[in-house]
PDB file of C-alpha atoms in Angstrom:
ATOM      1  CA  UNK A   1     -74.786  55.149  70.132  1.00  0.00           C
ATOM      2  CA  UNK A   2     -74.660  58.650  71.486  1.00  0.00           C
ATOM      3  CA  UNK A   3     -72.153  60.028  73.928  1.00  0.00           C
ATOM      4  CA  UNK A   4     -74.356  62.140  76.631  1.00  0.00           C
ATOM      5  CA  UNK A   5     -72.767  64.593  78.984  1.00  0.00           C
ATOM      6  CA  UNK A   6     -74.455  64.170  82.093  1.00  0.00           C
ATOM      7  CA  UNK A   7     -74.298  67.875  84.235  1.00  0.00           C
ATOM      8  CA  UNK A   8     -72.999  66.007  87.163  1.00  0.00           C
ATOM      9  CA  UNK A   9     -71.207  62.943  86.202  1.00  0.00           C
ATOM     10  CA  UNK A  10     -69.484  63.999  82.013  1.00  0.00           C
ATOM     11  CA  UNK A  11     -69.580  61.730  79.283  1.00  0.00           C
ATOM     12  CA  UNK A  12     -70.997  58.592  79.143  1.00  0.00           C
ATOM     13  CA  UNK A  13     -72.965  56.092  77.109  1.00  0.00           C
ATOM     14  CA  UNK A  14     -76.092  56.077  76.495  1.00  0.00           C
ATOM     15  CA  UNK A  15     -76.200  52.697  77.615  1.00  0.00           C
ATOM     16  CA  UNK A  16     -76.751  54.843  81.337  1.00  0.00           C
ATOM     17  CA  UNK A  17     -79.708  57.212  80.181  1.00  0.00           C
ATOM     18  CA  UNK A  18     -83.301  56.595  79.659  1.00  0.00           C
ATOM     19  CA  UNK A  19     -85.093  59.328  77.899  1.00  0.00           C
ATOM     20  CA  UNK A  20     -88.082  60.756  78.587  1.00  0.00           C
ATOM     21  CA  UNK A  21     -89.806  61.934  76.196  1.00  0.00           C
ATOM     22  CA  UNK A  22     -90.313  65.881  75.199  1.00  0.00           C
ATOM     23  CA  UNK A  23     -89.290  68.619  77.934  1.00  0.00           C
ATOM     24  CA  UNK A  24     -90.741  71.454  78.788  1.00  0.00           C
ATOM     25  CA  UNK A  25     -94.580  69.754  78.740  1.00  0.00           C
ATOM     26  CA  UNK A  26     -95.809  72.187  81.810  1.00  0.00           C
ATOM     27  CA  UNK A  27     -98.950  70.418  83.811  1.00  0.00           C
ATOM     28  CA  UNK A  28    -101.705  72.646  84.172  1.00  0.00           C
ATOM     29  CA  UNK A  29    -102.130  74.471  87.644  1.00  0.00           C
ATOM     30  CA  UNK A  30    -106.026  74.341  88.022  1.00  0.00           C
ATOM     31  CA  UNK A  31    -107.013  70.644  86.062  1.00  0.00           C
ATOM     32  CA  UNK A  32    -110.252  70.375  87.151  1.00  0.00           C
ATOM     33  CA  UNK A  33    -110.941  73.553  85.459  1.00  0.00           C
ATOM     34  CA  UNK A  34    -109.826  71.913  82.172  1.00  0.00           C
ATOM     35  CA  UNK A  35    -112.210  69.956  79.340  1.00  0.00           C
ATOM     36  CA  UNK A  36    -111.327  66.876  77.989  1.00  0.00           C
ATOM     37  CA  UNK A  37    -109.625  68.080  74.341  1.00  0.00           C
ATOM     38  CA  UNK A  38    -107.135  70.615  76.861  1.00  0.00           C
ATOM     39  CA  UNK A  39    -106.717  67.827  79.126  1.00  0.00           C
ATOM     40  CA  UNK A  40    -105.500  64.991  76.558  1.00  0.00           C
ATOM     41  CA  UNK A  41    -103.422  67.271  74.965  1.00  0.00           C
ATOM     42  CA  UNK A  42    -101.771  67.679  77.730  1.00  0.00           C
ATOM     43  CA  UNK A  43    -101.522  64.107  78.630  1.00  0.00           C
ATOM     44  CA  UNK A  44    -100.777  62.911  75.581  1.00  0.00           C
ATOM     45  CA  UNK A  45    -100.368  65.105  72.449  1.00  0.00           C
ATOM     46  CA  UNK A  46     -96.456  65.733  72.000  1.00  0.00           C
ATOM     47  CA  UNK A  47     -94.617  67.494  68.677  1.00  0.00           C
ATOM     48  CA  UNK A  48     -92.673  64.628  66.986  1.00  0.00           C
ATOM     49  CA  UNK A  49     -90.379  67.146  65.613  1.00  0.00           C
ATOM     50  CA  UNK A  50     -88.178  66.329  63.031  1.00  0.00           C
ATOM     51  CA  UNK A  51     -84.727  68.179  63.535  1.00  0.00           C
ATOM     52  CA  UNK A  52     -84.330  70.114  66.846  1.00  0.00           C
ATOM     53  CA  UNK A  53     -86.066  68.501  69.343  1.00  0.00           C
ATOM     54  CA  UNK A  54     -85.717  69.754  73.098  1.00  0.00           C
ATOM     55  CA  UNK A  55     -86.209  66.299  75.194  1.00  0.00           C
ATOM     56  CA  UNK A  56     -85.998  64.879  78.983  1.00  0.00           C
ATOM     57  CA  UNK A  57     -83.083  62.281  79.656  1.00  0.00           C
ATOM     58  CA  UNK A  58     -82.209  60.636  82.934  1.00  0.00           C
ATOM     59  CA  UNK A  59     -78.902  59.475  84.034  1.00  0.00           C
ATOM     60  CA  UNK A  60     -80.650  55.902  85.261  1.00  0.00           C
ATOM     61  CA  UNK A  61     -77.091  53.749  85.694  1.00  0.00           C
ATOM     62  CA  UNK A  62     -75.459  56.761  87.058  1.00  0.00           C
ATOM     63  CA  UNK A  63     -76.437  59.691  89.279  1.00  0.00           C
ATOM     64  CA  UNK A  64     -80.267  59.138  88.867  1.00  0.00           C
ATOM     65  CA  UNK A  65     -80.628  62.988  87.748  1.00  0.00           C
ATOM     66  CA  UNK A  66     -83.062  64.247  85.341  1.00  0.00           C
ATOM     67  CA  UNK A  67     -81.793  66.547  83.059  1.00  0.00           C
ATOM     68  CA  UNK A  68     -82.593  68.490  79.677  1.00  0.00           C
ATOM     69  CA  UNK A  69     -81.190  67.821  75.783  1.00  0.00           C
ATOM     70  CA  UNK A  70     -81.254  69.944  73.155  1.00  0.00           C
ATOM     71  CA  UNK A  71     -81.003  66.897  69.975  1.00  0.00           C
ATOM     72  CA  UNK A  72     -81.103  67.237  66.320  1.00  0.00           C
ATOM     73  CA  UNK A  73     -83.815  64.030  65.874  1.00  0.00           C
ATOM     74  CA  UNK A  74     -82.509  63.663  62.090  1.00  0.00           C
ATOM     75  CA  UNK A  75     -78.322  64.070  62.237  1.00  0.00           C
ATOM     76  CA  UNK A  76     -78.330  63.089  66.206  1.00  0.00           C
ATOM     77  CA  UNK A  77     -76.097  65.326  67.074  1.00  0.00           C
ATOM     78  CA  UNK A  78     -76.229  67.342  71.050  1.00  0.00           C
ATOM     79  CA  UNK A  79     -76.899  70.873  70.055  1.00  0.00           C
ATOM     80  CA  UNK A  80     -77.292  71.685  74.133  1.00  0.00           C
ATOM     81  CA  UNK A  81     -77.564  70.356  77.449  1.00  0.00           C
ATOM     82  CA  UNK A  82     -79.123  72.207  80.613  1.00  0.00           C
ATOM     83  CA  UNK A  83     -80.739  71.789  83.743  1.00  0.00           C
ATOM     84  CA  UNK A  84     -84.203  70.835  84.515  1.00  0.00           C
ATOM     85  CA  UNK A  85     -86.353  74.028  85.143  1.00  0.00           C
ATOM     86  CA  UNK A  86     -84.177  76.289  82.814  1.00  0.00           C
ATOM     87  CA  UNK A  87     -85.478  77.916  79.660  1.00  0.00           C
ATOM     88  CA  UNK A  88     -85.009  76.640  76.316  1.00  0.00           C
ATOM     89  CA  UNK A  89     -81.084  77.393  75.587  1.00  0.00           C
ATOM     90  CA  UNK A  90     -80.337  80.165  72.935  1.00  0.00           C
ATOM     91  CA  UNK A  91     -79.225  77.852  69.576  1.00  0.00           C
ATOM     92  CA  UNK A  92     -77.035  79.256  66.976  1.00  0.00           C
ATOM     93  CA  UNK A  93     -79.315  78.696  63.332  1.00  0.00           C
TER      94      UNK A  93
ATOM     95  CA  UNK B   1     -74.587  31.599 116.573  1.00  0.00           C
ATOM     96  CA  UNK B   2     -73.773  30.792 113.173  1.00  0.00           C
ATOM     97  CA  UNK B   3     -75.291  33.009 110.934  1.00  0.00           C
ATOM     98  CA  UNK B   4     -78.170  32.523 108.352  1.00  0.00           C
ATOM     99  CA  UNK B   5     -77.523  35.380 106.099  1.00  0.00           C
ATOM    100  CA  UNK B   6     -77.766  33.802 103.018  1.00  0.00           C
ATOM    101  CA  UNK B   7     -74.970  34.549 100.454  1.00  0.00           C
ATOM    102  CA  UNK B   8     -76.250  35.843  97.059  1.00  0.00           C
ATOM    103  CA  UNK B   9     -73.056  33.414  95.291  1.00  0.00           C
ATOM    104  CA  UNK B  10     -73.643  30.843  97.475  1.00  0.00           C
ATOM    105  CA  UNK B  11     -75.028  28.597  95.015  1.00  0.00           C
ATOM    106  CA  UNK B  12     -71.885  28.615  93.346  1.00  0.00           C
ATOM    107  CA  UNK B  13     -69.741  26.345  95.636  1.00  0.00           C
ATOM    108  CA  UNK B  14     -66.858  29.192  95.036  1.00  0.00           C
ATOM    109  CA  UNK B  15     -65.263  27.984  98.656  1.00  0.00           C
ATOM    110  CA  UNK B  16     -64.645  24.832  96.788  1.00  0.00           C
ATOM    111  CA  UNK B  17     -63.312  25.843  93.928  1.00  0.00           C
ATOM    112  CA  UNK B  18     -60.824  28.193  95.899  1.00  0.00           C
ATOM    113  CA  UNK B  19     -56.985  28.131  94.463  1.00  0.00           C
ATOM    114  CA  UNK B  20     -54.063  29.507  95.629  1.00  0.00           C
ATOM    115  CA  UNK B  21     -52.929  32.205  93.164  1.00  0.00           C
ATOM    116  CA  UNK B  22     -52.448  31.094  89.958  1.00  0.00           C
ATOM    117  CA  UNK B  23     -49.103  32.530  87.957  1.00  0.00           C
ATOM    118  CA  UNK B  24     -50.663  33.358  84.814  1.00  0.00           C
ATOM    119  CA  UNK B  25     -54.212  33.629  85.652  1.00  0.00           C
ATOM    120  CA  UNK B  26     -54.743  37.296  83.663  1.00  0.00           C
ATOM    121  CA  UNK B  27     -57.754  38.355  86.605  1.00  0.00           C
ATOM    122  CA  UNK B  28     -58.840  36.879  90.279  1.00  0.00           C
ATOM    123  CA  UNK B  29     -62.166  37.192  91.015  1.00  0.00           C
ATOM    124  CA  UNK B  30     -63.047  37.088  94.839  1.00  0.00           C
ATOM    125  CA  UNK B  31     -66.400  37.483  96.393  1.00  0.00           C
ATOM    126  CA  UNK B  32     -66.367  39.659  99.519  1.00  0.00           C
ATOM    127  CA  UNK B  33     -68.514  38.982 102.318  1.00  0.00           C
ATOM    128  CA  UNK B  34     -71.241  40.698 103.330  1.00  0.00           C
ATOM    129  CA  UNK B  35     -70.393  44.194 104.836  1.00  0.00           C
ATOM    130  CA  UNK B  36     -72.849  46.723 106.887  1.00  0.00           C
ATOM    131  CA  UNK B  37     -73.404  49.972 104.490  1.00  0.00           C
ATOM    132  CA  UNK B  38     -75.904  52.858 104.379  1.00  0.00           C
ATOM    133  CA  UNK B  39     -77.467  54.938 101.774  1.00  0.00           C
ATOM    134  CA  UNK B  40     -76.863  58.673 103.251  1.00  0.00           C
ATOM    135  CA  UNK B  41     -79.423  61.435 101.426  1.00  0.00           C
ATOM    136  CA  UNK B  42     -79.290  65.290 102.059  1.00  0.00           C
ATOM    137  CA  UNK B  43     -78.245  68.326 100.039  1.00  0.00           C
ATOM    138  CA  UNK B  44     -74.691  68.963  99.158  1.00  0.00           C
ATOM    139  CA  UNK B  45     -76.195  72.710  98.918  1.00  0.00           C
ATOM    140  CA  UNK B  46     -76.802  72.806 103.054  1.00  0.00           C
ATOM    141  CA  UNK B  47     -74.054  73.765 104.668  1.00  0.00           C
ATOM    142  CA  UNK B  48     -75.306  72.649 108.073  1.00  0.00           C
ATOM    143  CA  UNK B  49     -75.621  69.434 106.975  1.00  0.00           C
ATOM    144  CA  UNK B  50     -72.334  68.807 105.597  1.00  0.00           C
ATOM    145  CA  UNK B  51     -70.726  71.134 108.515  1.00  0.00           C
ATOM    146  CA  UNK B  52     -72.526  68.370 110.785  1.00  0.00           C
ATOM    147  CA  UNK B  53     -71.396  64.827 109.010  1.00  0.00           C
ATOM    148  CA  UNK B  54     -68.294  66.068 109.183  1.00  0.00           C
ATOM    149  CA  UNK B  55     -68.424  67.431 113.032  1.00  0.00           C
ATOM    150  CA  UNK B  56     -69.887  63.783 113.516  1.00  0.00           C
ATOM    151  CA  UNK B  57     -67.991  61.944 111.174  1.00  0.00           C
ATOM    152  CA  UNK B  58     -64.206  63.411 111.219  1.00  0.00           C
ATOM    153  CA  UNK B  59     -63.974  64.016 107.888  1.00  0.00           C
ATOM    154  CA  UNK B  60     -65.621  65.554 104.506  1.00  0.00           C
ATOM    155  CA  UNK B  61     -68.523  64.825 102.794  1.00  0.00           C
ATOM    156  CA  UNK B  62     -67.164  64.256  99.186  1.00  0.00           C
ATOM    157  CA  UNK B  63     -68.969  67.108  97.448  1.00  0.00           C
ATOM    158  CA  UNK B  64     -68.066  66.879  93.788  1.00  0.00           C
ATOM    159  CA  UNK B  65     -69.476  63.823  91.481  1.00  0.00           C
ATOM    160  CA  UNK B  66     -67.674  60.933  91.583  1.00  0.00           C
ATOM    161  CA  UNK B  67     -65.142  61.010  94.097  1.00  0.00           C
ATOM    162  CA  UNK B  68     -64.490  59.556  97.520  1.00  0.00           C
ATOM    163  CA  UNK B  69     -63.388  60.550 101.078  1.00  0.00           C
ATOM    164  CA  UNK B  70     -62.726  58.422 103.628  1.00  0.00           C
ATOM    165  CA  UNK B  71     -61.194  58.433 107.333  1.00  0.00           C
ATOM    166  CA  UNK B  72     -60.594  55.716 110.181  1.00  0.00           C
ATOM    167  CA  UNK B  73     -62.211  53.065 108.799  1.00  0.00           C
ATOM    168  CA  UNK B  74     -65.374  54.707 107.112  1.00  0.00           C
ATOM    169  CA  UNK B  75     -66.135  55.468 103.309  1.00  0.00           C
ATOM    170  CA  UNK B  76     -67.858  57.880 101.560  1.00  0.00           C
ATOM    171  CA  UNK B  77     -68.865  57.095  98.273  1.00  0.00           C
ATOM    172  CA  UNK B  78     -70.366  60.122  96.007  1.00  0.00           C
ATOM    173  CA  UNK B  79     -73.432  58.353  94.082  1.00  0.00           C
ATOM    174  CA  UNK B  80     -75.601  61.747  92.899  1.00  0.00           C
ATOM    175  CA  UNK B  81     -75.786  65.420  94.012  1.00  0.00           C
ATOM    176  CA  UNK B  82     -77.566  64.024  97.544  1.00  0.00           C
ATOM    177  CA  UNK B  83     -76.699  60.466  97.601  1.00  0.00           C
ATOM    178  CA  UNK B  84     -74.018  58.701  99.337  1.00  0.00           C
ATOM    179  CA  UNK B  85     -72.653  55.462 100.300  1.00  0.00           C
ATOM    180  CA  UNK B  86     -71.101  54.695 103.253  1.00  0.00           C
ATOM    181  CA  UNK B  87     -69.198  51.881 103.826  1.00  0.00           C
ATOM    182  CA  UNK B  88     -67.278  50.180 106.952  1.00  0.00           C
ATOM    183  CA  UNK B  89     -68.658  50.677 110.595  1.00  0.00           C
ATOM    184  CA  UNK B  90     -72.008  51.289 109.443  1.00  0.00           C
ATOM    185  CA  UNK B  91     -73.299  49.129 111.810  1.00  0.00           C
ATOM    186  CA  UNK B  92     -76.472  49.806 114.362  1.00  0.00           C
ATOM    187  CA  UNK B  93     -73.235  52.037 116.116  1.00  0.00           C
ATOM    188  CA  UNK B  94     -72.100  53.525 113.628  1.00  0.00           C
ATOM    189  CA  UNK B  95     -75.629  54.268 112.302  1.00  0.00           C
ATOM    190  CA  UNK B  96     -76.515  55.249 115.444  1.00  0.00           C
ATOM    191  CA  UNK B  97     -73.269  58.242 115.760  1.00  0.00           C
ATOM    192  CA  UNK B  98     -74.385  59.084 112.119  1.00  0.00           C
ATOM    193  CA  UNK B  99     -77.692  59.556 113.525  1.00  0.00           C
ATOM    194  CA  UNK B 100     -76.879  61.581 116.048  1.00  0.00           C
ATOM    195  CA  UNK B 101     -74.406  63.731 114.314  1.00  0.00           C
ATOM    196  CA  UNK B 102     -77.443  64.836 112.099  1.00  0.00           C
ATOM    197  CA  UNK B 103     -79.891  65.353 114.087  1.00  0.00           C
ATOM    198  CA  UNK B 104     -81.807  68.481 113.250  1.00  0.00           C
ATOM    199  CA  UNK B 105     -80.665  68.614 109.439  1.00  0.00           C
ATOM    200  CA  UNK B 106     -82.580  67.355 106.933  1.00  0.00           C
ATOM    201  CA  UNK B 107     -81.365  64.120 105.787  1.00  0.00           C
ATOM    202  CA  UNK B 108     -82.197  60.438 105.359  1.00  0.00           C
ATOM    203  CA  UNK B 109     -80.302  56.804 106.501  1.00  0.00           C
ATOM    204  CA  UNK B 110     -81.004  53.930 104.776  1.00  0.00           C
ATOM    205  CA  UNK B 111     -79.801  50.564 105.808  1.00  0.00           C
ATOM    206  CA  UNK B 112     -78.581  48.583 102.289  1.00  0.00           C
ATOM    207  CA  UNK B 113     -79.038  45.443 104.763  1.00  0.00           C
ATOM    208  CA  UNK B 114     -77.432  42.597 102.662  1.00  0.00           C
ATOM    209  CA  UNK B 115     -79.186  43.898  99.397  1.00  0.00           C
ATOM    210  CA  UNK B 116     -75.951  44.363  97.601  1.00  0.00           C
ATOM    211  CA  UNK B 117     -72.720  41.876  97.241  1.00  0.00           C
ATOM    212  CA  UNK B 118     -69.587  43.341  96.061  1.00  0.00           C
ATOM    213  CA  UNK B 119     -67.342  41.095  93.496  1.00  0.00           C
ATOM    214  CA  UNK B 120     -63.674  42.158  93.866  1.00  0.00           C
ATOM    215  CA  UNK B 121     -61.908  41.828  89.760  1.00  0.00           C
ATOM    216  CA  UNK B 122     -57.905  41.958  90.372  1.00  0.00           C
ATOM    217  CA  UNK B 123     -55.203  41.110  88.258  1.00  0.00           C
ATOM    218  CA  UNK B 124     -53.239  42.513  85.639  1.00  0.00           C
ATOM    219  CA  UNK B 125     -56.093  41.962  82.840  1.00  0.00           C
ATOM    220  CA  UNK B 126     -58.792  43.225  84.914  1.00  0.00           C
ATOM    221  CA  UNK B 127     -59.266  46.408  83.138  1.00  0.00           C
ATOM    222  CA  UNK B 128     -59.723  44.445  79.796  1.00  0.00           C
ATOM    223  CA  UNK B 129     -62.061  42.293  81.622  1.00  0.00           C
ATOM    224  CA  UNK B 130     -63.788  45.108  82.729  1.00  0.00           C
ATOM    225  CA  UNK B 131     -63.821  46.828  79.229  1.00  0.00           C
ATOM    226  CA  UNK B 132     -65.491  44.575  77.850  1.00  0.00           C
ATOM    227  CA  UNK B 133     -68.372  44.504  79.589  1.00  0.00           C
ATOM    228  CA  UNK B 134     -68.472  48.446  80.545  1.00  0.00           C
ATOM    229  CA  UNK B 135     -69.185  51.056  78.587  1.00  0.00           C
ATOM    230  CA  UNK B 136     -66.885  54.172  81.316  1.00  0.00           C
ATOM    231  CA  UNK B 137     -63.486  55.456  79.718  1.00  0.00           C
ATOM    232  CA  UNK B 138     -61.704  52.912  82.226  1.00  0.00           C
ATOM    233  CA  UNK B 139     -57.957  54.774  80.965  1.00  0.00           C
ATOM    234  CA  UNK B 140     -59.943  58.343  82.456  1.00  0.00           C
ATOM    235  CA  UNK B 141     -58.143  59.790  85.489  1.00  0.00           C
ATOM    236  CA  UNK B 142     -61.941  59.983  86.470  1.00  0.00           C
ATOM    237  CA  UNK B 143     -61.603  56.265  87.381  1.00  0.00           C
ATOM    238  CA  UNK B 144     -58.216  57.003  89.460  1.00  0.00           C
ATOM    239  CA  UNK B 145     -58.092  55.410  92.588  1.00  0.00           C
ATOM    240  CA  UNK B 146     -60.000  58.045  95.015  1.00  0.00           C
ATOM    241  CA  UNK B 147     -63.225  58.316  92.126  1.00  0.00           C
ATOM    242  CA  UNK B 148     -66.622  55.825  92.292  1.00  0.00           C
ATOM    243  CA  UNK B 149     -68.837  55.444  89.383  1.00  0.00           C
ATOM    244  CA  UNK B 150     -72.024  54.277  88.555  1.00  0.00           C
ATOM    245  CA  UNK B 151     -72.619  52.593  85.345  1.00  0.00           C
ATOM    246  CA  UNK B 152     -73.736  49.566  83.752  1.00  0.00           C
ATOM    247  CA  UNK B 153     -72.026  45.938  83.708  1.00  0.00           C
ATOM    248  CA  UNK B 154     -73.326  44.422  80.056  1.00  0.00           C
ATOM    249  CA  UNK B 155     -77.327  44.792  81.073  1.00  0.00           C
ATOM    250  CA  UNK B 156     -76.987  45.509  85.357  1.00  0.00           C
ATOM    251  CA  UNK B 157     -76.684  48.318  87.457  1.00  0.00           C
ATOM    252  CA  UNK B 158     -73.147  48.932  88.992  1.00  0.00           C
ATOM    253  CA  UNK B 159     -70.900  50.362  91.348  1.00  0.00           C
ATOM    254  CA  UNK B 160     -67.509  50.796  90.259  1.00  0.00           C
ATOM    255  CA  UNK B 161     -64.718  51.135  92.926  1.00  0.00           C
ATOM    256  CA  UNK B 162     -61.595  51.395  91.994  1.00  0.00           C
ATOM    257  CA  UNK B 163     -58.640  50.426  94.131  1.00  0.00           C
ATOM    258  CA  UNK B 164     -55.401  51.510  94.701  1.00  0.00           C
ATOM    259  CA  UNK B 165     -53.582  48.204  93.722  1.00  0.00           C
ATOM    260  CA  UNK B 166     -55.307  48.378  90.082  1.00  0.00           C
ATOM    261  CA  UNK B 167     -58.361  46.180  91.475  1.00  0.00           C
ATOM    262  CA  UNK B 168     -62.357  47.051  90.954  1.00  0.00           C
ATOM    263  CA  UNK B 169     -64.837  46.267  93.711  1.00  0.00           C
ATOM    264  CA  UNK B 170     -68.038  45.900  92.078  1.00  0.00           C
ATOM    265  CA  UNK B 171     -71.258  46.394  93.766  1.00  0.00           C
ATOM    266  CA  UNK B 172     -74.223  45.135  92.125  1.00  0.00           C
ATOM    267  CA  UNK B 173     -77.780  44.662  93.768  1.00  0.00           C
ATOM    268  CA  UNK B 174     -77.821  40.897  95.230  1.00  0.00           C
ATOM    269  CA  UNK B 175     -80.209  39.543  92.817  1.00  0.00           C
ATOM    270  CA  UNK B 176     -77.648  40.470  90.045  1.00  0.00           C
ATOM    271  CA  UNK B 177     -74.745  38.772  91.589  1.00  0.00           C
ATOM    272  CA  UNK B 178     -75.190  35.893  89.874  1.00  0.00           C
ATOM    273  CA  UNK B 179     -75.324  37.303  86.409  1.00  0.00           C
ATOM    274  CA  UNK B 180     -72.600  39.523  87.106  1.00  0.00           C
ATOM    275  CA  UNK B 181     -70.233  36.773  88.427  1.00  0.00           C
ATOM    276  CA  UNK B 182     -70.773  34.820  85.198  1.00  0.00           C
ATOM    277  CA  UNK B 183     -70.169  37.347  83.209  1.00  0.00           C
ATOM    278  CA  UNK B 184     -66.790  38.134  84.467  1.00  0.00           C
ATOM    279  CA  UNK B 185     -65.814  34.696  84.815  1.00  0.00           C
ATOM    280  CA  UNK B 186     -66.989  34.139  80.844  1.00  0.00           C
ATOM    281  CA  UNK B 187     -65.184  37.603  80.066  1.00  0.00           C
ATOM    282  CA  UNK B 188     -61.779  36.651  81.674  1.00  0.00           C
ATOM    283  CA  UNK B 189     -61.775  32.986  79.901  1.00  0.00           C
ATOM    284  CA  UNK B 190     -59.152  34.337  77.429  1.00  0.00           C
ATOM    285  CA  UNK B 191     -56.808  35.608  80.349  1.00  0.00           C
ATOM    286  CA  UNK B 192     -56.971  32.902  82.897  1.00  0.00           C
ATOM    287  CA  UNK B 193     -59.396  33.072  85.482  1.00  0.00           C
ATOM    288  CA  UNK B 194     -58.446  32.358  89.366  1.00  0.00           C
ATOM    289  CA  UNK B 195     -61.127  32.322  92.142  1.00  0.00           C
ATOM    290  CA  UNK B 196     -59.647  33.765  95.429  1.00  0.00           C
ATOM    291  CA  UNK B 197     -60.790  33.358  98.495  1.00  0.00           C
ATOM    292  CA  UNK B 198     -63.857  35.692 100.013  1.00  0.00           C
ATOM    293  CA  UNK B 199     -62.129  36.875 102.881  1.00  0.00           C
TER     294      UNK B 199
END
């Protein structure tokens, strides 16, 4: 079970979150102008990384915010956590 | 008239089973009845807005996550960054003077109607009761009399209210009440459960 810090609310379970899914996916400004390949990637090709993964959580049982996590997919631990619509955080190798 | 809101526990006879206090029941449980209550959106970032509820309202706006205000009757209950609950005198006059006080800020009322039933857990095992159930840090001063949270009760959506005599008003969505009254009864077993009376 991992302990989330939610920006507005602290720590709590993640029995409260939902995740969703990889961050920083940007949709494209002029679609129509887009061919199929460019368009399913965009829909639905995502990294799978394994180790630092930069993600999308919700606060679902709690505030309702959407926020950004910066999560280590193999050891689990929270190497950040920062607001939707800010850049990827600086991480210490 | 008599009224034909129907009560989400109503199914459960609980007038019937009504004691007087028991001595070593561990928790009470105690259905309340059915109170008027609003969601309130806006921005905690516009200043007009929150200079205006309170103008309207006679007091603040609780501003920082989790926490509560209240004032003559009315509560404020912080539920996200611009979301509140009010509860007590919310209703159509009260709306309406929330209404009014507004007007010209953007904001949104929504009438809860009967959509939620709150379940009152008292007693001096009620925060075991509670902890098993819920996953919050129920020891945190975040959960002080004067703090709301949102959270989960086993596998439903809550409102936690703590009160100032050590009892938790729980709100949870009226389709959920039966679940959630079960639980709590099932949870207290080990302490001694007593069913108050509604009122």
């Amino acid at each position: 079970m991992l302990l989330l810090s939610c920006p507005w609310c602290g720590d709590r379970s993640e029995q409260e979150f939902a995740c969703g899914g990889e961050a920083h996916i940007v949709r494209p400004l002029a679609p129509e102008d887009l061919d199929d390949r460019a368009w399913g990637d965009y829909v639905f090709m995502r990294r799978n990384e394994k180790g630092l993964h930069f993600e999308r959580w919700r606060h679902v049982h709690g505030c309702g915010r959407w926020f950004n996590v910066a999560r280590n997919t193999v050891t689990h631990e929270i190497l950040a956590i920062y607001q939707v619509g800010d850049d990827r955080p600086e991480l210490p190798e | 008239m008599t009224s034909l809101r129907h009560q989400p526990l109503a199914h459960l006879a609980l007038a019937a089973r009504r004691e007087p206090p028991v001595a070593d029941a561990g928790v009470t449980l105690r259905a309340l009845p059915y109170r008027p209550s609003i969601i309130l959106r806006g921005e905690s970032g516009d200043a007009g807005f929150v200079a205006a509820f309170r103008a309207g309202m006679g007091f603040e706006l609780p501003l920082d996550p989790n926490r509560i205000s209240s004032h003559d009757g009315v509560t404020a209950l912080w539920l996200g960054p611009s979301e509140w609950l009010i509860l007590g005198a919310m209703g159509p006059a009260g709306q309406g003077r929330l209404a009014t006080a507004l007007t010209g800020h953007h904001h949104a009322i929504i009438n809860n109607g009967d959509g939620q039933q709150i379940i009152a857990l008292s007693g001096p095992r009620a925060r075991d009761v509670l902890g098993k159930l819920c996953p919050l840090d129920l020891e945190s001063p975040d959960l002080a009399p004067g703090h709301c949270a949102r959270s989960i009760l086993a596998r439903c959506s809550i409102l936690l209210h703590p009160q100032p005599d050590g009892a938790y008003h729980i709100h949870v969505g009226r389709s959920f009440a039966d679940y959630a009254w079960r639980l709590l009864a099932d949870a207290g077993l080990t302490y001694g459960v007593a069913v108050a009376s509604g009122d």
